[in-house]
Coordinates of C-alpha atoms and ligand atoms in Angstrom, one line a residue:
X64 CA 59.3 8.9 -115.6
X65 CA 56.3 6.7 -116.6
X66 CA 53.0 8.5 -117.0
X67 CA 50.1 6.7 -115.3
X68 CA 47.7 7.9 -118.1
X69 CA 48.2 7.7 -121.9
X70 CA 46.5 11.0 -122.5
X71 CA 44.9 13.9 -120.5
X72 CA 41.6 12.7 -121.7
X73 CA 42.2 9.2 -120.2
X74 CA 43.1 10.9 -117.0
X75 CA 40.0 13.1 -117.1
X76 CA 37.7 10.1 -117.8
X77 CA 39.2 8.3 -114.8
X78 CA 38.6 11.4 -112.7
X79 CA 35.0 11.5 -113.9
X80 CA 34.4 8.0 -112.6
X81 CA 35.5 9.0 -109.1
X82 CA 32.2 11.0 -108.8
X83 CA 29.8 9.9 -106.1
X84 CA 26.6 8.1 -107.1
X85 CA 23.7 6.5 -105.1
X86 CA 24.8 3.1 -103.9
X87 CA 27.9 3.5 -106.1
X88 CA 25.8 2.7 -109.2
X89 CA 27.9 4.8 -111.5
X90 CA 25.1 5.6 -113.9
X91 CA 27.1 7.1 -116.7
X92 CA 28.8 6.3 -120.0
X93 CA 31.0 8.3 -122.3
X94 CA 31.1 8.3 -126.1
X95 CA 34.5 9.5 -127.3
X96 CA 35.2 10.6 -130.8
X97 CA 38.6 12.3 -131.1
X98 CA 38.5 15.4 -129.0
X99 CA 34.8 15.2 -128.5
X100 CA 33.1 13.5 -125.6
X101 CA 29.5 12.8 -125.0
X102 CA 28.2 12.1 -121.5
X103 CA 25.2 9.8 -121.4
X104 CA 23.0 8.7 -118.5
X105 CA 23.1 4.9 -118.2
X106 CA 19.5 4.0 -117.6
X107 CA 20.3 0.4 -116.7
X108 CA 22.0 1.7 -113.6
X109 CA 19.3 3.9 -112.3
X110 CA 17.7 2.8 -109.0
X111 CA 14.2 2.2 -110.1
X112 CA 12.7 2.2 -106.6
X113 CA 14.7 4.9 -104.8
X114 CA 15.2 7.1 -107.9
X115 CA 12.4 6.4 -110.4
X116 CA 12.9 9.8 -112.2
X117 CA 16.7 9.3 -112.4
X118 CA 17.1 12.6 -110.5
X119 CA 19.9 11.3 -108.3
X120 CA 21.5 9.6 -111.3
X121 CA 21.6 12.9 -113.2
X122 CA 23.1 14.6 -110.1
X123 CA 25.8 11.9 -110.2
X124 CA 26.5 12.5 -113.9
X125 CA 26.8 16.3 -113.2
X126 CA 29.4 15.4 -110.6
X127 CA 31.2 13.2 -113.1
X128 CA 31.1 16.1 -115.6
X129 CA 32.6 18.5 -113.0
X130 CA 35.5 16.1 -112.4
X131 CA 36.1 15.6 -116.1
X132 CA 36.1 19.3 -116.9
X133 CA 38.4 20.1 -113.9
X134 CA 40.9 17.4 -114.7
X135 CA 41.1 18.7 -118.3
X136 CA 41.6 22.2 -117.1
X137 CA 44.4 21.4 -114.7
X138 CA 46.1 19.6 -117.6
X139 CA 46.2 22.9 -119.6
X140 CA 43.1 22.2 -121.7
X141 CA 40.1 24.5 -122.2
X142 CA 37.1 22.2 -122.6
X143 CA 33.9 23.7 -123.9
X144 CA 30.9 22.1 -122.3
X145 CA 27.4 22.1 -123.5
X146 CA 24.6 20.9 -121.3
X147 CA 22.1 19.0 -123.4
X148 CA 19.3 17.2 -121.8
X149 CA 16.2 17.9 -123.8
X150 CA 12.7 16.5 -123.8
X151 CA 13.4 14.5 -126.9
X152 CA 16.7 13.0 -125.8
X153 CA 16.9 13.2 -122.0
X154 CA 19.7 10.7 -121.6
X155 CA 22.3 12.6 -123.7
X156 CA 23.5 14.9 -120.9
X157 CA 26.4 16.9 -122.2
X158 CA 29.0 17.4 -125.0
X159 CA 32.6 18.3 -124.1
X160 CA 34.9 19.6 -126.8
X161 CA 38.6 19.8 -126.0
X162 CA 40.1 22.2 -128.5
X163 CA 41.6 25.1 -126.6
X164 CA 44.6 25.6 -124.2
X165 CA 44.5 27.5 -121.0
X166 CA 46.7 27.9 -117.8
X167 CA 45.0 26.4 -114.7
X168 CA 44.8 28.4 -111.5
X169 CA 46.3 27.2 -108.1
X170 CA 42.7 26.9 -106.8
X171 CA 41.7 24.6 -109.6
X172 CA 44.8 22.4 -109.0
X173 CA 44.0 22.2 -105.3
X174 CA 40.4 21.2 -106.1
X175 CA 41.5 18.6 -108.6
X176 CA 43.7 17.0 -105.9
X177 CA 40.6 16.4 -103.9
X178 CA 38.9 14.3 -106.7
X179 CA 40.8 11.1 -105.6
X180 CA 40.6 11.9 -101.8
X181 CA 36.9 12.6 -101.5
X182 CA 35.0 9.7 -100.0
X183 CA 31.6 9.5 -98.4
X184 CA 32.1 9.3 -94.7
X185 CA 29.2 7.6 -92.9
X186 CA 31.0 7.2 -89.6
X187 CA 30.6 9.4 -86.5
X188 CA 32.1 12.9 -86.9
X189 CA 34.2 14.5 -84.2
X190 CA 32.6 16.9 -81.8
X191 CA 34.1 19.9 -83.6
X192 CA 32.2 22.8 -85.2
X193 CA 32.8 23.7 -88.8
X194 CA 34.2 27.3 -88.6
X195 CA 32.2 30.1 -90.3
X196 CA 35.1 30.8 -92.6
X197 CA 34.9 27.3 -94.0
X198 CA 31.2 27.4 -94.3
X199 CA 31.6 30.6 -96.4
X200 CA 34.1 28.8 -98.6
X201 CA 31.5 26.1 -99.3
X202 CA 28.9 28.8 -100.2
X203 CA 31.4 30.3 -102.7
X204 CA 31.9 26.8 -104.2
X205 CA 28.2 26.6 -104.8
X206 CA 27.9 30.1 -106.2
X207 CA 30.8 29.5 -108.6
X208 CA 28.6 26.8 -110.3
X209 CA 25.5 29.0 -110.3
X210 CA 23.9 27.4 -107.2
X211 CA 23.7 28.2 -103.6
X212 CA 23.8 26.5 -100.2
X213 CA 21.7 26.8 -97.2
X214 CA 23.3 25.9 -93.9
X215 CA 20.7 24.5 -91.6
X216 CA 21.3 25.8 -88.2
X217 CA 19.4 24.3 -85.3
X218 CA 16.0 25.8 -86.0
X219 CA 12.4 24.9 -86.8
X220 CA 13.5 24.2 -90.4
X221 CA 16.3 21.9 -89.2
X222 CA 13.8 20.0 -87.0
X223 CA 11.4 19.6 -89.9
X224 CA 14.1 18.2 -92.2
X225 CA 15.2 15.8 -89.5
X226 CA 11.6 14.7 -89.0
X227 CA 11.2 14.1 -92.8
X228 CA 14.5 12.1 -92.9
X229 CA 13.3 9.9 -90.0
X230 CA 9.9 9.4 -91.6
X231 CA 11.5 8.5 -94.9
X232 CA 13.9 6.1 -93.2
X233 CA 10.9 4.4 -91.6
X234 CA 8.9 4.2 -94.8
X235 CA 11.9 2.7 -96.6
X236 CA 12.7 0.2 -93.8
X237 CA 9.1 -1.1 -94.2
X238 CA 9.1 -1.2 -98.0
X239 CA 10.1 -4.5 -99.4
X240 CA 10.9 -3.3 -102.9
X241 CA 13.2 -0.6 -101.5
X242 CA 14.9 -3.1 -99.2
X243 CA 15.4 -5.6 -102.0
X244 CA 17.0 -2.8 -104.2
X245 CA 19.3 -1.7 -101.4
X246 CA 20.3 -5.3 -100.7
X247 CA 21.4 -5.7 -104.3
X248 CA 23.8 -2.7 -104.1
X249 CA 25.1 -2.8 -100.5
X250 CA 27.3 -5.1 -98.3
X251 CA 29.5 -5.9 -101.3
X252 CA 33.0 -7.3 -100.9
X253 CA 35.8 -4.8 -100.9
X254 CA 36.9 -5.8 -104.4
X255 CA 33.5 -5.2 -106.0
X256 CA 33.7 -2.7 -108.9
X257 CA 30.4 -1.1 -108.0
X258 CA 27.9 -1.0 -105.1
X259 CA 28.8 -0.1 -101.5
X260 CA 31.3 -2.4 -99.8
X261 CA 30.9 -3.4 -96.2
X262 CA 34.2 -1.5 -95.5
X263 CA 32.3 1.8 -96.3
X264 CA 29.4 1.0 -94.0
X265 CA 29.0 2.7 -90.7
X266 CA 28.9 1.3 -87.1
X267 CA 25.4 1.3 -85.7
X268 CA 24.4 4.4 -83.7
X269 CA 24.4 3.9 -79.9
X270 CA 21.7 6.6 -79.5
X271 CA 19.3 7.8 -82.2
X272 CA 20.4 11.2 -83.3
X273 CA 18.4 14.0 -85.1
X274 CA 19.4 12.6 -88.5
X275 CA 18.8 8.9 -89.0
X276 CA 21.4 6.5 -90.2
X277 CA 20.5 4.7 -93.4
X278 CA 19.8 1.1 -92.3
X279 CA 21.3 -0.4 -95.4
X280 CA 24.6 1.4 -94.8
X281 CA 25.1 0.3 -91.2
X282 CA 27.2 -2.7 -90.3
X283 CA 25.5 -4.4 -87.3
X284 CA 28.6 -6.5 -86.7
X285 CA 30.6 -3.4 -85.6
X286 CA 30.3 -2.2 -82.0
X287 CA 27.8 0.7 -81.7
X288 CA 29.2 4.2 -81.5
X289 CA 27.9 7.6 -80.5
X290 CA 27.2 10.0 -83.4
X291 CA 27.0 13.8 -83.2
X292 CA 23.5 14.6 -82.1
X293 CA 22.9 17.5 -84.5
X294 CA 25.3 17.4 -87.4
X295 CA 25.7 20.4 -89.7
X296 CA 23.3 19.9 -92.6
X297 CA 23.8 21.8 -95.8
X298 CA 21.1 21.9 -98.5
X299 CA 22.4 22.2 -102.1
X300 CA 20.1 24.4 -104.2
X301 CA 19.8 25.9 -107.6
X302 CA 17.2 27.4 -109.9
X303 CA 15.3 25.7 -112.7
X304 CA 13.5 22.5 -113.1
X305 CA 13.9 19.2 -114.9
X306 CA 16.8 17.2 -116.2
X307 CA 19.0 20.3 -117.0
X308 CA 18.5 21.6 -113.4
X309 CA 19.5 18.2 -112.1
X310 CA 22.7 18.2 -114.1
X311 CA 23.6 21.7 -113.0
X312 CA 22.8 20.6 -109.4
X313 CA 25.3 17.9 -109.8
X314 CA 28.0 20.4 -110.8
X315 CA 27.1 22.5 -107.8
X316 CA 27.1 19.5 -105.5
X317 CA 30.6 18.3 -106.7
X318 CA 32.0 21.8 -106.4
X319 CA 30.9 21.8 -102.7
X320 CA 32.1 18.2 -102.0
X321 CA 35.5 18.7 -103.5
X322 CA 35.9 22.1 -101.7
X323 CA 34.9 20.4 -98.4
X324 CA 37.5 17.7 -99.0
X325 CA 40.3 20.2 -99.8
X326 CA 39.4 22.0 -96.6
X327 CA 39.8 18.8 -94.6
X328 CA 36.1 18.4 -94.0
X329 CA 34.2 15.0 -94.1
X330 CA 30.9 14.7 -95.9
X331 CA 28.1 12.3 -96.3
X332 CA 24.6 12.4 -97.8
X333 CA 21.1 12.4 -96.3
X334 CA 19.0 11.3 -99.2
X335 CA 16.1 9.4 -97.6
X336 CA 13.6 12.3 -97.7
X337 CA 14.1 12.7 -101.4
X338 CA 13.3 9.1 -102.0
X339 CA 9.7 8.7 -100.9
X340 CA 6.9 10.6 -102.5
X341 CA 5.4 11.9 -99.3
X342 CA 8.6 13.3 -97.8
X343 CA 9.9 14.6 -101.1
X344 CA 6.8 16.7 -101.6
X345 CA 7.2 18.1 -98.1
X346 CA 10.9 18.8 -98.5
X347 CA 10.3 20.6 -101.8
X348 CA 7.6 22.7 -100.2
X349 CA 9.9 23.6 -97.4
X350 CA 12.6 24.9 -99.7
X351 CA 10.3 26.3 -102.4
X352 CA 11.2 29.9 -101.7
X353 CA 14.9 29.1 -101.9
X354 CA 14.9 27.2 -105.2
X355 CA 15.2 23.6 -106.2
X356 CA 16.7 21.5 -103.4
X357 CA 19.0 18.8 -104.9
X358 CA 20.6 17.1 -101.9
X359 CA 21.3 17.3 -98.2
X360 CA 24.9 16.9 -97.1
X361 CA 26.2 16.2 -93.6
X362 CA 29.4 18.1 -93.1
X363 CA 32.0 17.9 -90.3
X364 CA 35.3 16.5 -89.2
X365 CA 36.0 12.7 -89.2
X366 CA 38.8 10.2 -89.6
X367 CA 39.7 9.2 -93.1
X368 CA 37.6 6.5 -94.7
X369 CA 38.8 4.0 -97.3
X370 CA 37.9 4.6 -101.0
X371 CA 35.2 2.5 -102.8
X372 CA 36.1 0.9 -106.1
X373 CA 34.9 1.9 -109.6
X374 CA 34.4 -0.1 -112.8
X375 CA 37.3 0.1 -115.2
X376 CA 37.2 3.1 -117.4
X377 CA 37.1 0.8 -120.4
X378 CA 33.7 -0.4 -119.3
X379 CA 32.1 3.1 -119.3
X380 CA 33.9 4.6 -122.3
X381 CA 33.1 3.7 -125.9
X382 CA 35.3 5.1 -128.7
X383 CA 33.7 5.8 -132.0
X384 CA 31.3 8.3 -133.5
X385 CA 29.2 10.6 -131.4
X386 CA 26.5 13.1 -132.5
X387 CA 24.7 16.4 -130.9
X388 CA 23.2 20.4 -129.9
X389 CA 22.2 22.8 -126.6
X390 CA 23.2 25.5 -124.0
X391 CA 26.9 25.9 -122.9
X392 CA 28.3 26.3 -119.4
Ligands
FMN629 C1 22.7 11.8 -105.3 C2 23.4 11.0 -104.3 C3 22.8 10.5 -103.1 C4 23.4 9.7 -102.2 N1 22.7 9.3 -101.0 C5 23.4 8.7 -100.1 C6 22.7 8.4 -98.8 O1 21.5 8.7 -98.6 N2 23.4 7.7 -97.8 C7 24.7 7.4 -98.0 O2 25.3 6.9 -97.1 N3 25.4 7.7 -99.2 C8 24.7 8.3 -100.2 N4 25.4 8.6 -101.3 C9 26.8 8.3 -101.5 C10 27.1 7.1 -102.3 O3 26.7 5.9 -101.7 C11 28.6 7.1 -102.6 O4 28.9 8.2 -103.4 C12 29.0 5.8 -103.4 O5 28.8 4.7 -102.6 C13 30.5 5.9 -103.8 O6 31.3 6.1 -102.7 P1 32.2 7.4 -102.5 O7 31.3 8.6 -102.4 O8 32.9 7.2 -101.2 O9 33.2 7.5 -103.7 C14 24.8 9.4 -102.3 C15 25.4 9.8 -103.5 C16 24.8 10.6 -104.4 C17 25.6 11.1 -105.6

């Protein structure tokens, strides 16, 4: 039987690139030297208008790291991961050493299956509540990575988050530099190796709901559809500050996203309020007592969406010498 990947590491690197990233920018690169891998932030792929501090890019790299580690584990490896971002070298994010062996658990194998099935679903969700038991499983997924979730029930806090999202969507819709950046990365053809293809865009909303649709991710040529009026929103949180916290936040986020996928749940992101200075400050103040808020996810039931492409692994992996130091996970 032919093996689709030459080595477990090749498979893990492919899995890493399936991570989500804003506008499918894929802001990562990997330096491989034998059984040692370094994960670097690719600054050329950071959204300078929407994400000037590279916060969302580091979350994406954390998600890529989660996939890489999980893929190695289900292939019987025991990767040792050190999270590295430091003030002097903020772009060197992590070092992974693959020198042990270990038996994977059924739960890890199930989660790894989800890596290639998870897609951002921007379309309307079904009118079906996410049962409490599944919400609890998502909480556990966050706790496993040292983070936590807050499920936003209809409440004053939900309303405030929705107002901030609508305000940010308005500010971005009227900001030429933001629009130009979005235009560069969206409405791509289906074969595009990065960016968001039109096939992943959503039909326009027939009625404005509590949470705004991202204008740049709507396809006005599709017939308008009704969306759920108050989707389940989940805030991904952790402790700490700075680049290290972002990277850890990405691990938490991906643990939750893959768990949701394996439970048959659809997910999408509500990032607008993180991307304007005014709404970001208000959002952080709102969650200050709960920790650092990394992202907001919309969770529910939807019909399957097609995958978006990724750049070939050979484009993001460089083989040769790598060099490093920092805390382990
Ligand atoms: C930190 C982060 C923020 C994102 N924000 C949004 C968003 O606000 N709206 C949206 O539709 N997608 C958002 N996405 C999803 C990306 O556009 C998506 O991951 C990318 O296009 C690749 O598609 P896939 O997730 O289906 O693999 C975000 C992803 C990440 C990691």
